[in-house]
CSV table of C-alpha atoms in Angstrom, one decimal:
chain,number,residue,atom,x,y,z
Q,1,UNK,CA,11.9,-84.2,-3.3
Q,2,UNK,CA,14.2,-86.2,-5.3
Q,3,UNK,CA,13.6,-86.2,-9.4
Q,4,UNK,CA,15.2,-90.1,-9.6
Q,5,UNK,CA,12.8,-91.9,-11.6
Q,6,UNK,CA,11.4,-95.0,-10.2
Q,7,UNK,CA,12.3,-98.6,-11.7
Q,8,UNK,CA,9.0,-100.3,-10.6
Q,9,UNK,CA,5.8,-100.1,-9.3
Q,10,UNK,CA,6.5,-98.2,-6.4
Q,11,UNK,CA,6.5,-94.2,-5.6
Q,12,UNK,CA,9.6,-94.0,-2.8
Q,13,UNK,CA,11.9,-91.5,-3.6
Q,14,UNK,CA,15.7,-92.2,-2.9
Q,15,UNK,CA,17.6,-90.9,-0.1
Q,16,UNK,CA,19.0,-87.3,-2.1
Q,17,UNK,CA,21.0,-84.8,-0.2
Q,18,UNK,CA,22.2,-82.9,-3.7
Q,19,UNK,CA,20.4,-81.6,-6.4
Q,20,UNK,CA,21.4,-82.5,-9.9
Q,21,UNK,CA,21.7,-78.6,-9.4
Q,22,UNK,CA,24.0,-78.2,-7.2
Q,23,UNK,CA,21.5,-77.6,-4.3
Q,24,UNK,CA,21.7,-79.4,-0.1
Q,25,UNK,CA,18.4,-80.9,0.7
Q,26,UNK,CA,17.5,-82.4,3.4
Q,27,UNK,CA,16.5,-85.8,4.4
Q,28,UNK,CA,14.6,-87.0,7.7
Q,29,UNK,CA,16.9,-90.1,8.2
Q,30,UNK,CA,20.4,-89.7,6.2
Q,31,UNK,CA,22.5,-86.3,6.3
Q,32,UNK,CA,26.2,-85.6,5.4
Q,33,UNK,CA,28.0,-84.9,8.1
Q,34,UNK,CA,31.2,-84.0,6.1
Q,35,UNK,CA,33.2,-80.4,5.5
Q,36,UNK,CA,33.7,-78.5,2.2
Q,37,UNK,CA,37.3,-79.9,2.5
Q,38,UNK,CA,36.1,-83.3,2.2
Q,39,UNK,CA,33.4,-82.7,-0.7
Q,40,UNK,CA,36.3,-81.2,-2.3
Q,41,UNK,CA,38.6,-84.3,-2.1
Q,42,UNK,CA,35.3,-86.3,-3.1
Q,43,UNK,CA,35.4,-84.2,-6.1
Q,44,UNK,CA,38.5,-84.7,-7.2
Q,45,UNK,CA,38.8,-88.0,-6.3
Q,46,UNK,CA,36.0,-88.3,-9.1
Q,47,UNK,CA,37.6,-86.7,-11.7
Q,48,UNK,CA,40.7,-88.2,-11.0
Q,49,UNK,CA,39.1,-91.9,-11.4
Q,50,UNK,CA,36.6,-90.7,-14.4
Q,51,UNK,CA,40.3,-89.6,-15.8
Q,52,UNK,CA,41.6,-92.9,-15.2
Q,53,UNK,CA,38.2,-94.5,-16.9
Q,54,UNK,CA,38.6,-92.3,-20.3
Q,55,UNK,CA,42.2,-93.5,-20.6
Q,56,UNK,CA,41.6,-96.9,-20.4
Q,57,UNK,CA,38.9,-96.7,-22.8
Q,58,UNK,CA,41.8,-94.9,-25.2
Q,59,UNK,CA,44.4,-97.7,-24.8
Q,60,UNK,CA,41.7,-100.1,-25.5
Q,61,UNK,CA,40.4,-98.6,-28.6
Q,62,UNK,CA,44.0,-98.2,-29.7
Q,63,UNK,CA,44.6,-101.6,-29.1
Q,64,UNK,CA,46.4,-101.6,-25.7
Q,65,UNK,CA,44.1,-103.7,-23.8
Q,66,UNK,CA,42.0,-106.3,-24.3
Q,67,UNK,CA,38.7,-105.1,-22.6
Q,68,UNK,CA,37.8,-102.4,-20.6
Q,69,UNK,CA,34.5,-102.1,-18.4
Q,70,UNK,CA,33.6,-98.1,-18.2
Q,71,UNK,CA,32.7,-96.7,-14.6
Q,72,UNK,CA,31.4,-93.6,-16.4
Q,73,UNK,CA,28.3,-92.1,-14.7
Q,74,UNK,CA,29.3,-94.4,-11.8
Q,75,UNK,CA,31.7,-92.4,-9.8
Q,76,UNK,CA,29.6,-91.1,-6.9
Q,77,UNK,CA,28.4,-94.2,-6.0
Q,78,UNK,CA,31.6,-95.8,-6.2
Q,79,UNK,CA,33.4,-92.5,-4.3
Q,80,UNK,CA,30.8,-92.1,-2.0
Q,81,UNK,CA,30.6,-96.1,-0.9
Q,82,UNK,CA,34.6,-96.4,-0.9
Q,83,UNK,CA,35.1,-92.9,1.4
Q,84,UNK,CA,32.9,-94.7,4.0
Q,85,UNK,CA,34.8,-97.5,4.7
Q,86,UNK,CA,37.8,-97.7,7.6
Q,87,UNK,CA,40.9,-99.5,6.7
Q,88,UNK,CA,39.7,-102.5,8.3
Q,89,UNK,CA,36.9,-103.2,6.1
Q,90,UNK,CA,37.1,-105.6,3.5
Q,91,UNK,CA,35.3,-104.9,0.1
Q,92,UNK,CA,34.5,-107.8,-2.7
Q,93,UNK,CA,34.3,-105.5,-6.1
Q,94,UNK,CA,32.8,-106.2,-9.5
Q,95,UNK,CA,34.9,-105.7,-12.4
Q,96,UNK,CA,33.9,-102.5,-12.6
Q,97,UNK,CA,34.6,-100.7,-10.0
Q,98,UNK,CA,37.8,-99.1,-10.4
Q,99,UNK,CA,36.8,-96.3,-8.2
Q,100,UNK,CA,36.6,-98.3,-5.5
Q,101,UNK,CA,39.8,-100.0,-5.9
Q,102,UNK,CA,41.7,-97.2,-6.6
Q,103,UNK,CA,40.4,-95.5,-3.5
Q,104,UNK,CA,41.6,-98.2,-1.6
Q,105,UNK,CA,44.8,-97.1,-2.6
Q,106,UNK,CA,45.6,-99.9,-5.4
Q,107,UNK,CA,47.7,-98.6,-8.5
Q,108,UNK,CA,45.6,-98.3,-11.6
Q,109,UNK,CA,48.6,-99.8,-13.5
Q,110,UNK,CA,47.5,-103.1,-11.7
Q,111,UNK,CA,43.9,-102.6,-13.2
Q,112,UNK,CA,45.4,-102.0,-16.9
Q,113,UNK,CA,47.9,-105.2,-16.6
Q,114,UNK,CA,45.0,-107.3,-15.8
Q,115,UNK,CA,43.2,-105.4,-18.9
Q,116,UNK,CA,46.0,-105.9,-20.8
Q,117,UNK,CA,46.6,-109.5,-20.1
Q,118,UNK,CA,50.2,-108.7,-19.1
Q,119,UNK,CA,48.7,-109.8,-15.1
Q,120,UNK,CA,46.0,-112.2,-13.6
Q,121,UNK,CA,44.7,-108.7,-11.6
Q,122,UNK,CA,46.8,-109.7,-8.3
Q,123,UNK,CA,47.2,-107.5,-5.7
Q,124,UNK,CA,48.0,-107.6,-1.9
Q,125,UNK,CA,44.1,-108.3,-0.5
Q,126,UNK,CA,45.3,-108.3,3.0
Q,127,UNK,CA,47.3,-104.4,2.5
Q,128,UNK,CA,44.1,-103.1,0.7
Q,129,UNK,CA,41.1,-104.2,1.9
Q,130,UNK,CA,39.9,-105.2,-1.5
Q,131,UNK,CA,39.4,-108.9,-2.7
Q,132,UNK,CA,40.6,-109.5,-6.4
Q,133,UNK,CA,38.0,-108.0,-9.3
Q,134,UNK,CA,34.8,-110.8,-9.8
Q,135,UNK,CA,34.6,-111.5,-13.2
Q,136,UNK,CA,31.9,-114.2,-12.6
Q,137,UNK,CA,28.6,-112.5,-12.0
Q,138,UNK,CA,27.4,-112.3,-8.8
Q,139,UNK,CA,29.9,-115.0,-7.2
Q,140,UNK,CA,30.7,-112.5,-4.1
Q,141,UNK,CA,27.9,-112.7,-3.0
Q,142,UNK,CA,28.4,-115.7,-0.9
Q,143,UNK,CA,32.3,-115.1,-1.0
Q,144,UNK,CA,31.3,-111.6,1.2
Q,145,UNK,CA,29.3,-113.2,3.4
Q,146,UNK,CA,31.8,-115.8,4.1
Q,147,UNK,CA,34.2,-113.1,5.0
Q,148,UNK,CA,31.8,-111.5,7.0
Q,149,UNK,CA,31.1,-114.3,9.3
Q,150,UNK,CA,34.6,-114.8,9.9
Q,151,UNK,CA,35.4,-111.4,10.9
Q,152,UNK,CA,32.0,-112.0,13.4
Q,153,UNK,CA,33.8,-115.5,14.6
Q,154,UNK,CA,37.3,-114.0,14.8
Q,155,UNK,CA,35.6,-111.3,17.4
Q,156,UNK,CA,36.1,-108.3,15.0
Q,157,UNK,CA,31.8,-107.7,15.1
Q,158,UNK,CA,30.4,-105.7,17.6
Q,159,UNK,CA,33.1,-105.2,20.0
Q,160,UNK,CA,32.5,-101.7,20.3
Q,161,UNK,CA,35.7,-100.4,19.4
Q,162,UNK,CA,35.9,-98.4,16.4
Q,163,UNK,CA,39.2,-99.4,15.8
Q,164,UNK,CA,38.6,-103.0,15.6
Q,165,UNK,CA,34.7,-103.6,14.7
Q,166,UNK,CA,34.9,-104.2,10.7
Q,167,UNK,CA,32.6,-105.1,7.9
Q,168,UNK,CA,32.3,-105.8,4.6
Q,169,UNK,CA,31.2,-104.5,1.6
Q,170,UNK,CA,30.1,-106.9,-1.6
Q,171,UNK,CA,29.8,-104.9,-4.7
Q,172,UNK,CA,27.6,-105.7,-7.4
Q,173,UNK,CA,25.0,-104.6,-10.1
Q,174,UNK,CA,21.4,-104.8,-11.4
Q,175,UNK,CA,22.0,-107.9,-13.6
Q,176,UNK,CA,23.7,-110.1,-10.4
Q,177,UNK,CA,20.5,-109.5,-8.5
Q,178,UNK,CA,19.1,-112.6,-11.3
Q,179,UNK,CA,21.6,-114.7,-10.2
Q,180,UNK,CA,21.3,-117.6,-8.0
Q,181,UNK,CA,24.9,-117.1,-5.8
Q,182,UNK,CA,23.8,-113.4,-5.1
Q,183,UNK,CA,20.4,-114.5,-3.8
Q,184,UNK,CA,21.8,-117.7,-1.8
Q,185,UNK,CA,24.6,-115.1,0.0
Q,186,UNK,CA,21.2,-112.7,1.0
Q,187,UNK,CA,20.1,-115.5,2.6
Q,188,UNK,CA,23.0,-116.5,4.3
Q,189,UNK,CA,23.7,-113.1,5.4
Q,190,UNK,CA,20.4,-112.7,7.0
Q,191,UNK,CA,20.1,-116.4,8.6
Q,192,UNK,CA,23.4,-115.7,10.1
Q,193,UNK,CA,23.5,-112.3,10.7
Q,194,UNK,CA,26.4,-111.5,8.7
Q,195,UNK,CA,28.3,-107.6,8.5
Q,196,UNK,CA,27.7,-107.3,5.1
Q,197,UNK,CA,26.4,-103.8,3.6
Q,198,UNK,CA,25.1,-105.4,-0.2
Q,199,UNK,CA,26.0,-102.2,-2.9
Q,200,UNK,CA,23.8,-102.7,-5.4
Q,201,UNK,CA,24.7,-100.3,-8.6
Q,202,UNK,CA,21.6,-100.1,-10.7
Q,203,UNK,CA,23.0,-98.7,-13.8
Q,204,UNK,CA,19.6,-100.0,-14.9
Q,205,UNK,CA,20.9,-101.5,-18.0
Q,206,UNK,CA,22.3,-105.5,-17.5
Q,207,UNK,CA,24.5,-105.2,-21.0
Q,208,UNK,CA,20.9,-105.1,-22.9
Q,209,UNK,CA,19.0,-105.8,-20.8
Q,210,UNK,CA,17.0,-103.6,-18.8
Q,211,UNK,CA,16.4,-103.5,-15.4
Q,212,UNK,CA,12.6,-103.3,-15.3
Q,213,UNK,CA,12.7,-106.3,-17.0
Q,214,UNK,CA,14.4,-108.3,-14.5
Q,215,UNK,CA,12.6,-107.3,-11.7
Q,216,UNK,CA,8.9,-105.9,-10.4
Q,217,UNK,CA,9.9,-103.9,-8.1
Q,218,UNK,CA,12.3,-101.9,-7.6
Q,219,UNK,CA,15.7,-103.9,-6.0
Q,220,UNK,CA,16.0,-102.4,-2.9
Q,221,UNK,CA,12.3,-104.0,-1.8
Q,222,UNK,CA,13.7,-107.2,-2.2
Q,223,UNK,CA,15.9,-106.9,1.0
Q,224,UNK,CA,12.1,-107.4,2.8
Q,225,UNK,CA,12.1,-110.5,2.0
Q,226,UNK,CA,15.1,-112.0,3.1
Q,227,UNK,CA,14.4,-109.7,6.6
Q,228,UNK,CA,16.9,-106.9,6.8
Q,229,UNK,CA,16.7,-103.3,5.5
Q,230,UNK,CA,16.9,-102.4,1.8
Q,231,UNK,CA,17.2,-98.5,1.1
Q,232,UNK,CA,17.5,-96.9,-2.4
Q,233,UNK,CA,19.5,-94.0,-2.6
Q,234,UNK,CA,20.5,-91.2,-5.1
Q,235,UNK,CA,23.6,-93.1,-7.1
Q,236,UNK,CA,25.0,-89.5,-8.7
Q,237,UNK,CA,24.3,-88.1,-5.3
Q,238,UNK,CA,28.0,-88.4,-3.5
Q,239,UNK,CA,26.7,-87.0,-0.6
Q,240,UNK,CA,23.7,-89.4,-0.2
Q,241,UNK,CA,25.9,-92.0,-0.8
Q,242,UNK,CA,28.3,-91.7,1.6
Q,243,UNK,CA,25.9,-91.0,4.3
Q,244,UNK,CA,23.9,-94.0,3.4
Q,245,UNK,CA,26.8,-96.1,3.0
Q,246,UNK,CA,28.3,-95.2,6.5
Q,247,UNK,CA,25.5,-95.8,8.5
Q,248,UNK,CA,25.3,-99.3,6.8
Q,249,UNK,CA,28.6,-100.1,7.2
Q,250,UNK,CA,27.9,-98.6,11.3
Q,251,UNK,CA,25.1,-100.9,11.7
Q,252,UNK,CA,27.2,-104.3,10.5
Q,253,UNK,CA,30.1,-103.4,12.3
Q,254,UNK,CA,28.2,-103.1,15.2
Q,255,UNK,CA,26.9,-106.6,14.9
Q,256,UNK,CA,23.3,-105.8,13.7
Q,257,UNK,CA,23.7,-107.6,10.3
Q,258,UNK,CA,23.4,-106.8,6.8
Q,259,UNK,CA,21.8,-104.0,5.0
Q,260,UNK,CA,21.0,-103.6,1.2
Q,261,UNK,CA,21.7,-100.8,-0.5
Q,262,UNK,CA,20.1,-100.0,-4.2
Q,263,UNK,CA,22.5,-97.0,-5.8
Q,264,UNK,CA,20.2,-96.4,-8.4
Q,265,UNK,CA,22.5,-94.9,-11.1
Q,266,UNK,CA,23.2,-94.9,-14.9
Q,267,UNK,CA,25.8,-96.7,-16.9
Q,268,UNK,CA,26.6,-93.5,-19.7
Q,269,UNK,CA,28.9,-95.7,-21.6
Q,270,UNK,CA,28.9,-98.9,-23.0
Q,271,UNK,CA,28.9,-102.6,-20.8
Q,272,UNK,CA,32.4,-102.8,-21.7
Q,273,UNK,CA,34.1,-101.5,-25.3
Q,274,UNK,CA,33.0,-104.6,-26.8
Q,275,UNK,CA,29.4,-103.7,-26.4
Q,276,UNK,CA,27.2,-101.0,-28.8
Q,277,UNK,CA,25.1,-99.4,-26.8
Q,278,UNK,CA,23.2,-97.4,-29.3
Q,279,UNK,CA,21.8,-100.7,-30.4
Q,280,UNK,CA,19.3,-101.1,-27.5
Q,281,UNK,CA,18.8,-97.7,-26.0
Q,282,UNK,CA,17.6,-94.1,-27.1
Q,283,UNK,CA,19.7,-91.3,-26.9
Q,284,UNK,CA,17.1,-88.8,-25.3
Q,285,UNK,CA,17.3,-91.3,-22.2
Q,286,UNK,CA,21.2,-90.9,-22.0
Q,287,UNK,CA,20.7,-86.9,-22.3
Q,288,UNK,CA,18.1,-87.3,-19.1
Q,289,UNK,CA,21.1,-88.9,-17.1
Q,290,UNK,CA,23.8,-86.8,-18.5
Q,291,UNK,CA,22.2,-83.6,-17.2
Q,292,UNK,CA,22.6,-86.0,-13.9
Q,293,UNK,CA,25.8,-85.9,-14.4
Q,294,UNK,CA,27.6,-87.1,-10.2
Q,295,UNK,CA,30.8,-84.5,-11.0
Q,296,UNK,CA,28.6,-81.6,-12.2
Q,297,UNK,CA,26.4,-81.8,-9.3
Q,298,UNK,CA,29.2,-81.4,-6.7
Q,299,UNK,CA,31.0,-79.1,-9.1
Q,300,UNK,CA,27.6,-76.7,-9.2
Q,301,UNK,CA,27.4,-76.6,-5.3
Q,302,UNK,CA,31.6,-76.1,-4.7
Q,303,UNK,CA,31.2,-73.2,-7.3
Q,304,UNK,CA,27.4,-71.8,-5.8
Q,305,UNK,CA,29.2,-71.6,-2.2
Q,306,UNK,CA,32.3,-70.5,-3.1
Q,307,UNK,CA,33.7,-73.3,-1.6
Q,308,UNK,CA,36.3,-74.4,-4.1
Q,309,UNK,CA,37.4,-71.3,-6.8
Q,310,UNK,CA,39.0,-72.0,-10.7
Q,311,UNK,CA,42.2,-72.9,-9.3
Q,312,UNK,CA,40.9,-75.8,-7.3
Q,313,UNK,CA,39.3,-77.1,-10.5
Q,314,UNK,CA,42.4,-76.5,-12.8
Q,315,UNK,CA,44.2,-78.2,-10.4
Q,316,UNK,CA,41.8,-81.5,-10.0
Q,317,UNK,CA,42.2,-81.3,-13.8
Q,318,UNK,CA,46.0,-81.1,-13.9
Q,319,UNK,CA,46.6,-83.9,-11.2
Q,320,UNK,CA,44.0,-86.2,-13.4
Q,321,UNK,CA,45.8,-85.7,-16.5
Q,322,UNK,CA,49.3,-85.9,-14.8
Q,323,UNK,CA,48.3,-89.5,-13.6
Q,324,UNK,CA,46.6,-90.3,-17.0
Q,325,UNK,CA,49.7,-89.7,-19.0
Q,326,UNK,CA,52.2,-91.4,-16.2
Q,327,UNK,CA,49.7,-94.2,-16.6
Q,328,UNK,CA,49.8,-94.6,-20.7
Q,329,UNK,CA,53.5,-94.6,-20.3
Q,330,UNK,CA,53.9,-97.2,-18.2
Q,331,UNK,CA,50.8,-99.0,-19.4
Q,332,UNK,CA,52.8,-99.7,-22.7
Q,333,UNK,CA,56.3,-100.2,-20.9
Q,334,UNK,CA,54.4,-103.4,-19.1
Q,335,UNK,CA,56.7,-106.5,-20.0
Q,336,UNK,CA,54.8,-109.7,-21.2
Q,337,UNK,CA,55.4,-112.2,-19.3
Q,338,UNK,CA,56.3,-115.6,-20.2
Q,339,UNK,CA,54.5,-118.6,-20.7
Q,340,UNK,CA,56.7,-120.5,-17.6
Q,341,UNK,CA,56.1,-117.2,-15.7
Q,342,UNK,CA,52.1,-118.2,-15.4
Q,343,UNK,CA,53.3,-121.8,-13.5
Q,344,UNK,CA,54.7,-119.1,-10.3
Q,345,UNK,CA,50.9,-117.3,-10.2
Q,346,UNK,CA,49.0,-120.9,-9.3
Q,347,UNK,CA,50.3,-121.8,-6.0
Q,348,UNK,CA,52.2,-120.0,-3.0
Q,349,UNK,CA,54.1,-123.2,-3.0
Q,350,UNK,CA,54.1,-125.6,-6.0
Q,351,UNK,CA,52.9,-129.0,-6.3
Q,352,UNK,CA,55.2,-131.7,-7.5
Q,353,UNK,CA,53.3,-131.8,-10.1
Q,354,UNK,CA,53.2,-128.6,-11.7
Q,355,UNK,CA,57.0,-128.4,-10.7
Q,356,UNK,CA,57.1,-131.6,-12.9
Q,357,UNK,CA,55.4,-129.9,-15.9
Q,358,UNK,CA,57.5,-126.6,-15.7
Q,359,UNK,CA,60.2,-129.0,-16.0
Q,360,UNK,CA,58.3,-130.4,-19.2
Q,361,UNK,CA,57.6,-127.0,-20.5
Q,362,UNK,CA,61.3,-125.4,-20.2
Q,363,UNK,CA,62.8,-128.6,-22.4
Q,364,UNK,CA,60.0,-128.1,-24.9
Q,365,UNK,CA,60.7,-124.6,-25.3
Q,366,UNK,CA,64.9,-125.1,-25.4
Q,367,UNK,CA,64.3,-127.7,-28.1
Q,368,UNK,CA,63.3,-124.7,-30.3
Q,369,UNK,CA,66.4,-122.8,-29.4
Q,370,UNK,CA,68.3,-125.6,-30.3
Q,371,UNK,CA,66.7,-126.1,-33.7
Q,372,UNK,CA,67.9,-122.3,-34.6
């Protein structure tokens, strides 16, 4: 029996296959079908990004970046979610899920420029499987869905090769779910049929607003009513996550549409370092969820089976901090770029125009050269 507390008049439990203890359970629909090996690399792959996460947060506070959005709490449902997808996948993230991204093997340096203003948060979308972060709430929604039905009309849906069939994956949290692009792309997902797998993170908390608020009942009910399956599963749970996750992503890449997917989870830090949490929630609620903690979980059941021993750990650790100091450095070696730089990132190919006002620019800024 799972111990996730409902948002919502309703009594289902989430899909759980670990214990905030460290303990497998068992679920009639949903199991894990992975090895020791691989809830060992889904550990570390956690640390590594929760790591990644703490640094950021450092540079920002020290006045390196501009913003930064935390993913603390979040790492199993962004590990468990990303280790389910193939290569051919597509994913549409939020700006907050460096987890996924990184997973998808994108440089965090690329995630720091675009925090640091030094980039516009390009990357090769085609290489990675990952669309550029959505600053906009709850724009992907349709954005996914338009994907999706183009990999369906490009014959990449249902083909029943494993090696071709792909889907897509549209990101998002509890406070898009109020927003009228996220509800129009349900609806085009479902009247066309679209492989889209909807990840819902429920970090229950929409900046300030809570998530109880926004809805009456809990989010993953509200698949029902656009007609495909909704299922809420165990967000700290990495296990639950990735078996959920993958049969999803299964069922759209065989061409039986879209699924829903509520990851009910917690947000332990603030909305982004601009926000105070301790304004608008208790602490005895963020003690509940840190004794929920996603890492200590897996940790518990690596160390209870013996399956991982001190070294593994020190060496997740080592590897974590290796990357977070390589990552500082080069975070603050990041050249600015200048201002006639930004005309090359607004067009593969520039319009007269714009080649017109580079022109314009360049004199204007030689003319204060010239008055040195």
């Amino acid at each position: 029996m799972s111990d996730v507390r409902e948002s919502g008049a309703d009594d289902t439990v989430a899909v759980q296959l670990l214990t905030p203890d460290g303990e497998r359970v068992e679920h009639p629909d949903y199991a894990y079908a992975g090895t020791d090996d691989q809830i060992r690399d889904l550990y570390a792959q956690m640390v590594l990004v929760r790591r990644v996460d703490a640094e950021a947060i450092a540079l920002q506070r020290q006045g390196e970046l501009g913003l930064w959005p935390s993913l603390l709490g979040q790492e199993a449902a962004q590990i468990g979610s990303a280790y389910a997808l193939r290569s051919q996948d597509y994913t549409f993230p939020t700006y907050r899920e460096h987890g996924v991204t990184i997973s998808r093997g994108i440089d965090p340096l690329r995630l720091l420029a675009m925090f640091r203003g030094t980039e516009t948060g390009a990357w090769d979308m085609a290489r990675y499987g990952a669309h550029l972060y959505s600053i906009i709430i709850g724009t992907q929604g349709v954005q996914s869905v338009g994907y999706g039905m183009g990999l369906e009309r490009d014959g990449l849906v249902g083909s029943g090769d494993p090696e071709r069939d792909a889907a897509v994956v549209c990101y998002f949290g509890d406070g898009a779910t109020s927003q009228g692009d996220l509800n129009e792309g349900l609806i085009f997902a479902a009247s066309y049929n679209a492989p889209v797998v909807f990840f819902c993170s429920n970090n229950q908390w929409a900046i300030s607003e809570p998530s109880e608020r926004q809805s009456r009942v809990p989010l993953y009910r509200r698949a029902a009513g656009f007609g495909f399956p909704g299922v809420r599963v165990d967000g700290n749970d990495v296990l639950a996550v990735h078996a959920v996750t993958t049969e999803a992503l299964d069922r759209a890449r065989s061409g039986n549409g879209p699924t829903f997917i509520e990851a009910f989870t917690y947000r332990m830090g603030a909305h982004t370092t601009s926000d105070d949490p301790t304004k608008y929630r208790l602490a005895d609620e963020l003690e509940h969820w840190r004794a929920r903690d996603p890492l200590s979980r897996v940790r518990a059941y690596l160390e209870r089976t013996g399956a991982a021993d001190a070294a593994f750990f020190d060496e997740a650790d080592a590897v974590a901090d290796a990357l977070a100091v390589q990552l500082r450095r080069n975070c603050l070696a990041l050249p600015e770029p200048s201002l006639a730089e930004t005309f090359d990132w607004v067009y593969a190919d520039p319009s007269p125009e714009l080649t017109e006002q580079l022109a314009r620019h360049r004199e204007y800024a030689a003319s204060f050269e010239e008055a040195r």
